Amino acid sequence: MQSSTPDFSVEVEAIEGHCPAGERHAEEAMGARKIPVFSCEGPCIRGEIARLAANLVVREAPGLARACHAETFFVPHSGMARWVKDAERCIVIDGCFLKCHGRVLNKLIGAERVIHFDALPLHRKFSKVFLMDDVPEADRQEVARLVADRILATLRSEAQA
Ligand code: SF4
């Protein structure tokens, strides 16, 4: 089995229109100069932990706001994409070492503007599980809390450096 892929592109169908709620969110975040925060998401438990942790990080650290990865990547004329491209830097919390969102964002805005976290080494759990529904909600919340605390500590120490 092949174990790596060189840089590649994906062709995406054209799209018209805007998401009104996404536009409003991006405009407010841009106006407040908030740093966009991306994450993976379920159904994979690793992505779900990243998503839950990202929500905690944004709630508890000043100057951050959640960004929609799909709107940013696939609706290039959206306010979401404009906010991300204009932001001084972005934070990505990926669910595992495959770094799916970080790899796209690195190419979109330049790796030097991306602060990347891989949540998996921050918890090292659920290695044999795929579906988030196979992990009880209380365990998901507890592990996401642990990951968020570690990321918040890193962000705080970088802010003080
Ligand atoms: S980095 Fe990719 S493979 Fe890993 S959890 Fe996120 S979306 Fe899934």
GROMACS .gro file of N, CA and C and ligand atoms in nm:
model
  491
    1MET      N    1   0.085  -0.120   0.000
    1MET     CA    2   0.000   0.000   0.000
    1MET      C    3   0.089   0.125   0.000
    2GLN      N    4   0.051   0.221  -0.084
    2GLN     CA    5   0.126   0.348  -0.091
    2GLN      C    6   0.112   0.419   0.044
    3SER      N    7   0.222   0.477   0.094
    3SER     CA    8   0.212   0.540   0.226
    3SER      C    9   0.234   0.691   0.223
    4SER      N   10   0.244   0.749   0.105
    4SER     CA   11   0.251   0.895   0.099
    4SER      C   12   0.197   0.944  -0.035
    5THR      N   13   0.163   1.073  -0.040
    5THR     CA   14   0.114   1.136  -0.163
    5THR      C   15   0.186   1.269  -0.177
    6PRO      N   16   0.242   1.298  -0.293
    6PRO     CA   17   0.303   1.431  -0.310
    6PRO      C   18   0.195   1.540  -0.312
    7ASP      N   19   0.235   1.666  -0.311
    7ASP     CA   20   0.139   1.777  -0.317
    7ASP      C   21   0.039   1.752  -0.431
    8PHE      N   22  -0.087   1.786  -0.410
    8PHE     CA   23  -0.190   1.762  -0.512
    8PHE      C   24  -0.297   1.870  -0.504
    9SER      N   25  -0.382   1.877  -0.609
    9SER     CA   26  -0.494   1.973  -0.611
    9SER      C   27  -0.624   1.896  -0.627
   10VAL      N   28  -0.731   1.957  -0.581
   10VAL     CA   29  -0.865   1.899  -0.597
   10VAL      C   30  -0.948   2.000  -0.675
   11GLU      N   31  -1.014   1.953  -0.784
   11GLU     CA   32  -1.100   2.045  -0.859
   11GLU      C   33  -1.236   2.050  -0.790
   12VAL      N   34  -1.289   2.170  -0.771
   12VAL     CA   35  -1.415   2.187  -0.698
   12VAL      C   36  -1.515   2.257  -0.789
   13GLU      N   37  -1.638   2.212  -0.787
   13GLU     CA   38  -1.744   2.275  -0.866
   13GLU      C   39  -1.762   2.421  -0.827
   14ALA      N   40  -1.801   2.502  -0.926
   14ALA     CA   41  -1.829   2.644  -0.899
   14ALA      C   42  -1.951   2.658  -0.808
   15ILE      N   43  -1.959   2.774  -0.743
   15ILE     CA   44  -2.073   2.799  -0.653
   15ILE      C   45  -2.108   2.947  -0.655
   16GLU      N   46  -2.236   2.976  -0.640
   16GLU     CA   47  -2.282   3.115  -0.628
   16GLU      C   48  -2.346   3.131  -0.492
   17GLY      N   49  -2.345   3.251  -0.439
   17GLY     CA   50  -2.420   3.280  -0.317
   17GLY      C   51  -2.334   3.286  -0.193
   18HIS      N   52  -2.402   3.323  -0.085
   18HIS     CA   53  -2.336   3.338   0.045
   18HIS      C   54  -2.421   3.273   0.152
   19CYS      N   55  -2.358   3.234   0.263
   19CYS     CA   56  -2.432   3.192   0.382
   19CYS      C   57  -2.449   3.318   0.468
   20PRO      N   58  -2.571   3.368   0.485
   20PRO     CA   59  -2.589   3.494   0.559
   20PRO      C   60  -2.530   3.489   0.700
   21ALA      N   61  -2.550   3.378   0.770
   21ALA     CA   62  -2.498   3.368   0.907
   21ALA      C   63  -2.345   3.365   0.907
   22GLY      N   64  -2.289   3.294   0.811
   22GLY     CA   65  -2.142   3.288   0.801
   22GLY      C   66  -2.082   3.423   0.767
   23GLU      N   67  -2.152   3.497   0.678
   23GLU     CA   68  -2.104   3.631   0.642
   23GLU      C   69  -2.103   3.723   0.764
   24ARG      N   70  -2.212   3.715   0.840
   24ARG     CA   71  -2.224   3.800   0.959
   24ARG      C   72  -2.115   3.766   1.061
   25HIS      N   73  -2.096   3.637   1.082
   25HIS     CA   74  -1.994   3.592   1.179
   25HIS      C   75  -1.855   3.638   1.135
   26ALA      N   76  -1.825   3.619   1.007
   26ALA     CA   77  -1.691   3.655   0.957
   26ALA      C   78  -1.670   3.806   0.965
   27GLU      N   79  -1.776   3.882   0.932
   27GLU     CA   80  -1.763   4.028   0.935
   27GLU      C   81  -1.736   4.077   1.078
   28GLU      N   82  -1.810   4.022   1.173
   28GLU     CA   83  -1.790   4.062   1.314
   28GLU      C   84  -1.649   4.023   1.361
   29ALA      N   85  -1.608   3.903   1.325
   29ALA     CA   86  -1.476   3.855   1.368
   29ALA      C   87  -1.365   3.937   1.304
   30MET      N   88  -1.384   3.971   1.176
   30MET     CA   89  -1.285   4.052   1.106
   30MET      C   90  -1.277   4.191   1.169
   31GLY      N   91  -1.396   4.249   1.199
   31GLY     CA   92  -1.401   4.381   1.261
   31GLY      C   93  -1.330   4.383   1.395
   32ALA      N   94  -1.341   4.275   1.469
   32ALA     CA   95  -1.278   4.267   1.602
   32ALA      C   96  -1.136   4.211   1.593
   33ARG      N   97  -1.088   4.189   1.472
   33ARG     CA   98  -0.951   4.137   1.446
   33ARG      C   99  -0.927   4.005   1.523
   34LYS      N  100  -1.027   3.920   1.521
   34LYS     CA  101  -1.013   3.791   1.590
   34LYS      C  102  -0.932   3.693   1.506
   35ILE      N  103  -0.864   3.604   1.576
   35ILE     CA  104  -0.784   3.501   1.509
   35ILE      C  105  -0.874   3.381   1.480
   36PRO      N  106  -0.880   3.339   1.353
   36PRO     CA  107  -0.964   3.224   1.319
   36PRO      C  108  -0.909   3.094   1.378
   37VAL      N  109  -1.000   3.011   1.428
   37VAL     CA  110  -0.961   2.881   1.485
   37VAL      C  111  -1.036   2.770   1.410
   38PHE      N  112  -0.960   2.682   1.348
   38PHE     CA  113  -1.016   2.569   1.271
   38PHE      C  114  -1.000   2.440   1.350
   39SER      N  115  -1.084   2.343   1.314
   39SER     CA  116  -1.064   2.209   1.370
   39SER      C  117  -1.120   2.105   1.274
   40CYS      N  118  -1.081   1.980   1.296
   40CYS     CA  119  -1.149   1.865   1.235
   40CYS      C  120  -1.284   1.853   1.303
   41GLU      N  121  -1.358   1.752   1.264
   41GLU     CA  122  -1.483   1.724   1.334
   41GLU      C  123  -1.518   1.578   1.316
   42GLY      N  124  -1.624   1.532   1.388
   42GLY     CA  125  -1.665   1.393   1.378
   42GLY      C  126  -1.699   1.357   1.235
   43PRO      N  127  -1.734   1.233   1.202
   43PRO     CA  128  -1.772   1.125   1.292
   43PRO      C  129  -1.655   1.052   1.359
   44CYS      N  130  -1.532   1.080   1.312
   44CYS     CA  131  -1.418   1.013   1.374
   44CYS      C  132  -1.394   1.070   1.515
   45ILE      N  133  -1.366   0.987   1.611
   45ILE     CA  134  -1.348   1.034   1.748
   45ILE      C  135  -1.230   1.131   1.759
   46ARG      N  136  -1.126   1.111   1.679
   46ARG     CA  137  -1.011   1.203   1.685
   46ARG      C  138  -1.052   1.343   1.639
   47GLY      N  139  -1.130   1.347   1.529
   47GLY     CA  140  -1.179   1.476   1.481
   47GLY      C  141  -1.275   1.540   1.580
   48GLU      N  142  -1.358   1.458   1.642
   48GLU     CA  143  -1.455   1.511   1.738
   48GLU      C  144  -1.385   1.570   1.861
   49ILE      N  145  -1.281   1.504   1.906
   49ILE     CA  146  -1.204   1.559   2.020
   49ILE      C  147  -1.145   1.694   1.980
   50ALA      N  148  -1.091   1.702   1.858
   50ALA     CA  149  -1.033   1.829   1.811
   50ALA      C  150  -1.141   1.938   1.806
   51ARG      N  151  -1.259   1.901   1.758
   51ARG     CA  152  -1.369   1.999   1.747
   51ARG      C  153  -1.413   2.048   1.885
   52LEU      N  154  -1.432   1.955   1.977
   52LEU     CA  155  -1.474   1.995   2.113
   52LEU      C  156  -1.366   2.081   2.179
   53ALA      N  157  -1.241   2.044   2.161
   53ALA     CA  158  -1.131   2.120   2.221
   53ALA      C  159  -1.125   2.260   2.162
   54ALA      N  160  -1.143   2.271   2.030
   54ALA     CA  161  -1.139   2.404   1.965
   54ALA      C  162  -1.248   2.495   2.021
   55ASN      N  163  -1.365   2.439   2.044
   55ASN     CA  164  -1.474   2.520   2.100
   55ASN      C  165  -1.439   2.570   2.241
   56LEU      N  166  -1.376   2.484   2.321
   56LEU     CA  167  -1.336   2.526   2.457
   56LEU      C  168  -1.228   2.634   2.449
   57VAL      N  169  -1.131   2.614   2.362
   57VAL     CA  170  -1.020   2.710   2.350
   57VAL      C  171  -1.073   2.848   2.312
   58VAL      N  172  -1.165   2.851   2.216
   58VAL     CA  173  -1.220   2.980   2.170
   58VAL      C  174  -1.300   3.048   2.281
   59ARG      N  175  -1.372   2.967   2.360
   59ARG     CA  176  -1.450   3.027   2.469
   59ARG      C  177  -1.363   3.085   2.579
   60GLU      N  178  -1.243   3.028   2.595
   60GLU     CA  179  -1.164   3.061   2.715
   60GLU      C  180  -1.041   3.147   2.687
   61ALA      N  181  -1.004   3.166   2.563
   61ALA     CA  182  -0.889   3.253   2.533
   61ALA      C  183  -0.941   3.376   2.460
   62PRO      N  184  -0.893   3.494   2.496
   62PRO     CA  185  -0.944   3.615   2.430
   62PRO      C  186  -0.892   3.626   2.286
   63GLY      N  187  -0.969   3.696   2.203
   63GLY     CA  188  -0.920   3.730   2.069
   63GLY      C  189  -0.931   3.620   1.965
   64LEU      N  190  -1.005   3.512   1.996
   64LEU     CA  191  -1.018   3.401   1.902
   64LEU      C  192  -1.164   3.386   1.859
   65ALA      N  193  -1.185   3.330   1.741
   65ALA     CA  194  -1.321   3.296   1.698
   65ALA      C  195  -1.314   3.174   1.608
   66ARG      N  196  -1.418   3.091   1.614
   66ARG     CA  197  -1.421   2.971   1.531
   66ARG      C  198  -1.438   3.009   1.385
   67ALA      N  199  -1.364   2.939   1.298
   67ALA     CA  200  -1.379   2.956   1.154
   67ALA      C  201  -1.432   2.827   1.094
   68CYS      N  202  -1.511   2.839   0.989
   68CYS     CA  203  -1.565   2.721   0.919
   68CYS      C  204  -1.465   2.681   0.811
   69HIS      N  205  -1.410   2.561   0.827
   69HIS     CA  206  -1.307   2.520   0.730
   69HIS      C  207  -1.368   2.501   0.590
   70ALA      N  208  -1.487   2.443   0.583
   70ALA     CA  209  -1.546   2.414   0.452
   70ALA      C  210  -1.577   2.543   0.376
   71GLU      N  211  -1.634   2.640   0.445
   71GLU     CA  212  -1.666   2.767   0.377
   71GLU      C  213  -1.536   2.836   0.334
   72THR      N  214  -1.436   2.831   0.420
   72THR     CA  215  -1.308   2.894   0.386
   72THR      C  216  -1.246   2.827   0.263
   73PHE      N  217  -1.246   2.695   0.261
   73PHE     CA  218  -1.177   2.624   0.153
   73PHE      C  219  -1.259   2.620   0.023
   74PHE      N  220  -1.392   2.609   0.036
   74PHE     CA  221  -1.474   2.577  -0.083
   74PHE      C  222  -1.564   2.691  -0.130
   75VAL      N  223  -1.565   2.803  -0.056
   75VAL     CA  224  -1.642   2.920  -0.101
   75VAL      C  225  -1.546   3.039  -0.099
   76PRO      N  226  -1.457   3.045  -0.199
   76PRO     CA  227  -1.348   3.144  -0.192
   76PRO      C  228  -1.393   3.289  -0.195
   77HIS      N  229  -1.517   3.315  -0.244
   77HIS     CA  230  -1.565   3.455  -0.245
   77HIS      C  231  -1.635   3.490  -0.114
   78SER      N  232  -1.638   3.401  -0.017
   78SER     CA  233  -1.710   3.426   0.109
   78SER      C  234  -1.632   3.519   0.201
   79GLY      N  235  -1.708   3.582   0.292
   79GLY     CA  236  -1.644   3.664   0.395
   79GLY      C  237  -1.555   3.578   0.484
   80MET      N  238  -1.593   3.452   0.503
   80MET     CA  239  -1.514   3.361   0.586
   80MET      C  240  -1.372   3.347   0.527
   81ALA      N  241  -1.368   3.324   0.395
   81ALA     CA  242  -1.238   3.308   0.329
   81ALA      C  243  -1.158   3.439   0.336
   82ARG      N  244  -1.228   3.552   0.320
   82ARG     CA  245  -1.159   3.683   0.325
   82ARG      C  246  -1.101   3.707   0.463
   83TRP      N  247  -1.179   3.678   0.566
   83TRP     CA  248  -1.131   3.696   0.705
   83TRP      C  249  -1.005   3.613   0.728
   84VAL      N  250  -1.010   3.487   0.688
   84VAL     CA  251  -0.896   3.397   0.711
   84VAL      C  252  -0.773   3.446   0.634
   85LYS      N  253  -0.793   3.485   0.509
   85LYS     CA  254  -0.679   3.529   0.427
   85LYS      C  255  -0.618   3.659   0.479
   86ASP      N  256  -0.703   3.744   0.541
   86ASP     CA  257  -0.653   3.872   0.592
   86ASP      C  258  -0.600   3.862   0.735
   87ALA      N  259  -0.630   3.752   0.804
   87ALA     CA  260  -0.590   3.740   0.946
   87ALA      C  261  -0.437   3.731   0.957
   88GLU      N  262  -0.388   3.791   1.064
   88GLU     CA  263  -0.243   3.788   1.088
   88GLU      C  264  -0.193   3.644   1.100
   89ARG      N  265  -0.271   3.562   1.169
   89ARG     CA  266  -0.240   3.419   1.180
   89ARG      C  267  -0.368   3.342   1.210
   90CYS      N  268  -0.359   3.211   1.197
   90CYS     CA  269  -0.474   3.124   1.222
   90CYS      C  270  -0.428   3.008   1.310
   91ILE      N  271  -0.522   2.953   1.386
   91ILE     CA  272  -0.493   2.836   1.469
   91ILE      C  273  -0.570   2.717   1.410
   92VAL      N  274  -0.503   2.603   1.400
   92VAL     CA  275  -0.568   2.479   1.355
   92VAL      C  276  -0.546   2.372   1.460
   93ILE      N  277  -0.656   2.306   1.499
   93ILE     CA  278  -0.644   2.189   1.586
   93ILE      C  279  -0.690   2.069   1.503
   94ASP      N  280  -0.592   1.992   1.458
   94ASP     CA  281  -0.624   1.872   1.380
   94ASP      C  282  -0.639   1.754   1.475
   95GLY      N  283  -0.712   1.653   1.428
   95GLY     CA  284  -0.740   1.539   1.513
   95GLY      C  285  -0.629   1.437   1.520
   96CYS      N  286  -0.542   1.437   1.419
   96CYS     CA  287  -0.435   1.337   1.418
   96CYS      C  288  -0.321   1.382   1.328
   97PHE      N  289  -0.221   1.296   1.320
   97PHE     CA  290  -0.097   1.327   1.247
   97PHE      C  291  -0.118   1.348   1.097
   98LEU      N  292  -0.236   1.313   1.043
   98LEU     CA  293  -0.260   1.336   0.900
   98LEU      C  294  -0.283   1.485   0.869
   99LYS      N  295  -0.312   1.563   0.971
   99LYS     CA  296  -0.314   1.710   0.961
   99LYS      C  297  -0.394   1.760   0.841
  100CYS      N  298  -0.512   1.706   0.820
  100CYS     CA  299  -0.589   1.738   0.698
  100CYS      C  300  -0.616   1.887   0.682
  101HIS      N  301  -0.661   1.953   0.790
  101HIS     CA  302  -0.695   2.094   0.777
  101HIS      C  303  -0.570   2.181   0.774
  102GLY      N  304  -0.473   2.146   0.853
  102GLY     CA  305  -0.348   2.222   0.855
  102GLY      C  306  -0.279   2.221   0.720
  103ARG      N  307  -0.282   2.107   0.651
  103ARG     CA  308  -0.213   2.098   0.522
  103ARG      C  309  -0.278   2.189   0.418
  104VAL      N  310  -0.412   2.197   0.420
  104VAL     CA  311  -0.480   2.286   0.324
  104VAL      C  312  -0.450   2.432   0.359
  105LEU      N  313  -0.461   2.463   0.488
  105LEU     CA  314  -0.441   2.602   0.530
  105LEU      C  315  -0.297   2.648   0.506
  106ASN      N  316  -0.202   2.559   0.525
  106ASN     CA  317  -0.063   2.594   0.498
  106ASN      C  318  -0.046   2.642   0.354
  107LYS      N  319  -0.115   2.575   0.261
  107LYS     CA  320  -0.104   2.614   0.120
  107LYS      C  321  -0.186   2.739   0.091
  108LEU      N  322  -0.296   2.756   0.164
  108LEU     CA  323  -0.386   2.869   0.137
  108LEU      C  324  -0.328   3.002   0.186
  109ILE      N  325  -0.272   3.003   0.306
  109ILE     CA  326  -0.226   3.132   0.361
  109ILE      C  327  -0.077   3.133   0.394
  110GLY      N  328  -0.010   3.018   0.381
  110GLY     CA  329   0.133   3.013   0.413
  110GLY      C  330   0.155   2.958   0.553
  111ALA      N  331   0.239   2.856   0.563
  111ALA     CA  332   0.259   2.785   0.690
  111ALA      C  333   0.309   2.876   0.801
  112GLU      N  334   0.377   2.985   0.763
  112GLU     CA  335   0.433   3.074   0.866
  112GLU      C  336   0.322   3.148   0.942
  113ARG      N  337   0.202   3.150   0.887
  113ARG     CA  338   0.090   3.217   0.956
  113ARG      C  339  -0.002   3.118   1.026
  114VAL      N  340   0.035   2.991   1.026
  114VAL     CA  341  -0.052   2.888   1.085
  114VAL      C  342   0.011   2.836   1.214
  115ILE      N  343  -0.067   2.842   1.322
  115ILE     CA  344  -0.026   2.780   1.449
  115ILE      C  345  -0.100   2.646   1.454
  116HIS      N  346  -0.025   2.538   1.443
  116HIS     CA  347  -0.087   2.407   1.426
  116HIS      C  348  -0.074   2.320   1.551
  117PHE      N  349  -0.185   2.256   1.588
  117PHE     CA  350  -0.182   2.157   1.696
  117PHE      C  351  -0.235   2.025   1.643
  118ASP      N  352  -0.167   1.917   1.678
  118ASP     CA  353  -0.219   1.782   1.655
  118ASP      C  354  -0.270   1.735   1.791
  119ALA      N  355  -0.402   1.715   1.799
  119ALA     CA  356  -0.462   1.681   1.929
  119ALA      C  357  -0.421   1.541   1.978
  120LEU      N  358  -0.391   1.450   1.887
  120LEU     CA  359  -0.371   1.310   1.926
  120LEU      C  360  -0.258   1.290   2.029
  121PRO      N  361  -0.139   1.346   2.006
  121PRO     CA  362  -0.035   1.327   2.108
  121PRO      C  363  -0.064   1.398   2.239
  122LEU      N  364  -0.164   1.488   2.237
  122LEU     CA  365  -0.201   1.557   2.361
  122LEU      C  366  -0.291   1.471   2.450
  123HIS      N  367  -0.350   1.364   2.390
  123HIS     CA  368  -0.432   1.276   2.476
  123HIS      C  369  -0.394   1.128   2.462
  124ARG      N  370  -0.353   1.085   2.342
  124ARG     CA  371  -0.313   0.945   2.320
  124ARG      C  372  -0.420   0.844   2.362
  125LYS      N  373  -0.542   0.871   2.320
  125LYS     CA  374  -0.651   0.780   2.356
  125LYS      C  375  -0.725   0.731   2.230
  126PHE      N  376  -0.806   0.630   2.247
  126PHE     CA  377  -0.900   0.581   2.146
  126PHE      C  378  -0.832   0.532   2.016
  127SER      N  379  -0.714   0.474   2.027
  127SER     CA  380  -0.641   0.438   1.905
  127SER      C  381  -0.713   0.330   1.823
  128LYS      N  382  -0.799   0.251   1.886
  128LYS     CA  383  -0.866   0.143   1.811
  128LYS      C  384  -1.010   0.178   1.773
  129VAL      N  385  -1.051   0.301   1.803
  129VAL     CA  386  -1.191   0.340   1.779
  129VAL      C  387  -1.197   0.434   1.659
  130PHE      N  388  -1.299   0.417   1.575
  130PHE     CA  389  -1.320   0.518   1.471
  130PHE      C  390  -1.437   0.610   1.508
  131LEU      N  391  -1.556   0.555   1.525
  131LEU     CA  392  -1.674   0.641   1.542
  131LEU      C  393  -1.679   0.710   1.679
  132MET      N  394  -1.711   0.837   1.677
  132MET     CA  395  -1.726   0.910   1.804
  132MET      C  396  -1.836   0.850   1.891
  133ASP      N  397  -1.939   0.794   1.827
  133ASP     CA  398  -2.050   0.737   1.904
  133ASP      C  399  -2.009   0.611   1.982
  134ASP      N  400  -1.892   0.558   1.953
  134ASP     CA  401  -1.844   0.442   2.028
  134ASP      C  402  -1.769   0.483   2.155
  135VAL      N  403  -1.761   0.613   2.181
  135VAL     CA  404  -1.699   0.663   2.304
  135VAL      C  405  -1.808   0.738   2.382
  136PRO      N  406  -1.829   0.704   2.508
  136PRO     CA  407  -1.933   0.775   2.586
  136PRO      C  408  -1.907   0.926   2.589
  137GLU      N  409  -2.016   1.002   2.589
  137GLU     CA  410  -2.004   1.147   2.582
  137GLU      C  411  -1.918   1.204   2.695
  138ALA      N  412  -1.934   1.148   2.816
  138ALA     CA  413  -1.856   1.201   2.929
  138ALA      C  414  -1.705   1.185   2.903
  139ASP      N  415  -1.665   1.074   2.840
  139ASP     CA  416  -1.523   1.053   2.809
  139ASP      C  417  -1.475   1.150   2.701
  140ARG      N  418  -1.561   1.175   2.602
  140ARG     CA  419  -1.525   1.271   2.497
  140ARG      C  420  -1.501   1.408   2.559
  141GLN      N  421  -1.592   1.448   2.647
  141GLN     CA  422  -1.581   1.580   2.710
  141GLN      C  423  -1.455   1.589   2.796
  142GLU      N  424  -1.427   1.481   2.869
  142GLU     CA  425  -1.311   1.482   2.958
  142GLU      C  426  -1.180   1.492   2.878
  143VAL      N  427  -1.172   1.417   2.768
  143VAL     CA  428  -1.049   1.420   2.688
  143VAL      C  429  -1.035   1.553   2.614
  144ALA      N  430  -1.147   1.607   2.566
  144ALA     CA  431  -1.143   1.738   2.499
  144ALA      C  432  -1.096   1.845   2.597
  145ARG      N  433  -1.139   1.834   2.722
  145ARG     CA  434  -1.098   1.930   2.826
  145ARG      C  435  -0.946   1.925   2.845
  146LEU      N  436  -0.893   1.803   2.850
  146LEU     CA  437  -0.749   1.784   2.866
  146LEU      C  438  -0.672   1.847   2.749
  147VAL      N  439  -0.720   1.819   2.627
  147VAL     CA  440  -0.654   1.874   2.507
  147VAL      C  441  -0.662   2.026   2.508
  148ALA      N  442  -0.781   2.080   2.538
  148ALA     CA  443  -0.797   2.226   2.539
  148ALA      C  444  -0.705   2.289   2.643
  149ASP      N  445  -0.695   2.228   2.761
  149ASP     CA  446  -0.607   2.285   2.865
  149ASP      C  447  -0.463   2.289   2.818
  150ARG      N  448  -0.419   2.185   2.748
  150ARG     CA  449  -0.280   2.183   2.700
  150ARG      C  450  -0.258   2.288   2.591
  151ILE      N  451  -0.356   2.303   2.505
  151ILE     CA  452  -0.343   2.405   2.399
  151ILE      C  453  -0.347   2.545   2.460
  152LEU      N  454  -0.438   2.567   2.554
  152LEU     CA  455  -0.446   2.699   2.619
  152LEU      C  456  -0.315   2.732   2.689
  153ALA      N  457  -0.255   2.632   2.754
  153ALA     CA  458  -0.127   2.656   2.823
  153ALA      C  459  -0.019   2.694   2.722
  154THR      N  460  -0.016   2.627   2.608
  154THR     CA  461   0.083   2.661   2.504
  154THR      C  462   0.060   2.802   2.451
  155LEU      N  463  -0.066   2.835   2.423
  155LEU     CA  464  -0.097   2.969   2.370
  155LEU      C  465  -0.059   3.078   2.471
  156ARG      N  466  -0.086   3.050   2.600
  156ARG     CA  467  -0.053   3.150   2.704
  156ARG      C  468   0.098   3.166   2.714
  157SER      N  469   0.170   3.056   2.710
  157SER     CA  470   0.316   3.071   2.726
  157SER      C  471   0.377   3.137   2.603
  158GLU      N  472   0.319   3.113   2.484
  158GLU     CA  473   0.369   3.182   2.365
  158GLU      C  474   0.337   3.331   2.370
  159ALA      N  475   0.221   3.365   2.426
  159ALA     CA  476   0.183   3.506   2.436
  159ALA      C  477   0.275   3.581   2.531
  160GLN      N  478   0.330   3.509   2.630
  160GLN     CA  479   0.418   3.574   2.728
  160GLN      C  480   0.564   3.580   2.680
  161ALA      N  481   0.597   3.501   2.577
  161ALA     CA  482   0.738   3.491   2.532
  161ALA      C  483   0.781   3.619   2.459
  162SF4     S1  484  -0.649   1.506   1.067
  162SF4    FE1  485  -0.770   1.416   0.896
  162SF4     S2  486  -0.774   1.196   0.934
  162SF4    FE2  487  -0.707   1.298   1.126
  162SF4     S3  488  -0.896   1.327   1.241
  162SF4    FE3  489  -0.866   1.512   1.124
  162SF4     S4  490  -0.982   1.484   0.933
  162SF4    FE4  491  -0.958   1.282   1.031
   0.00000   0.00000   0.00000
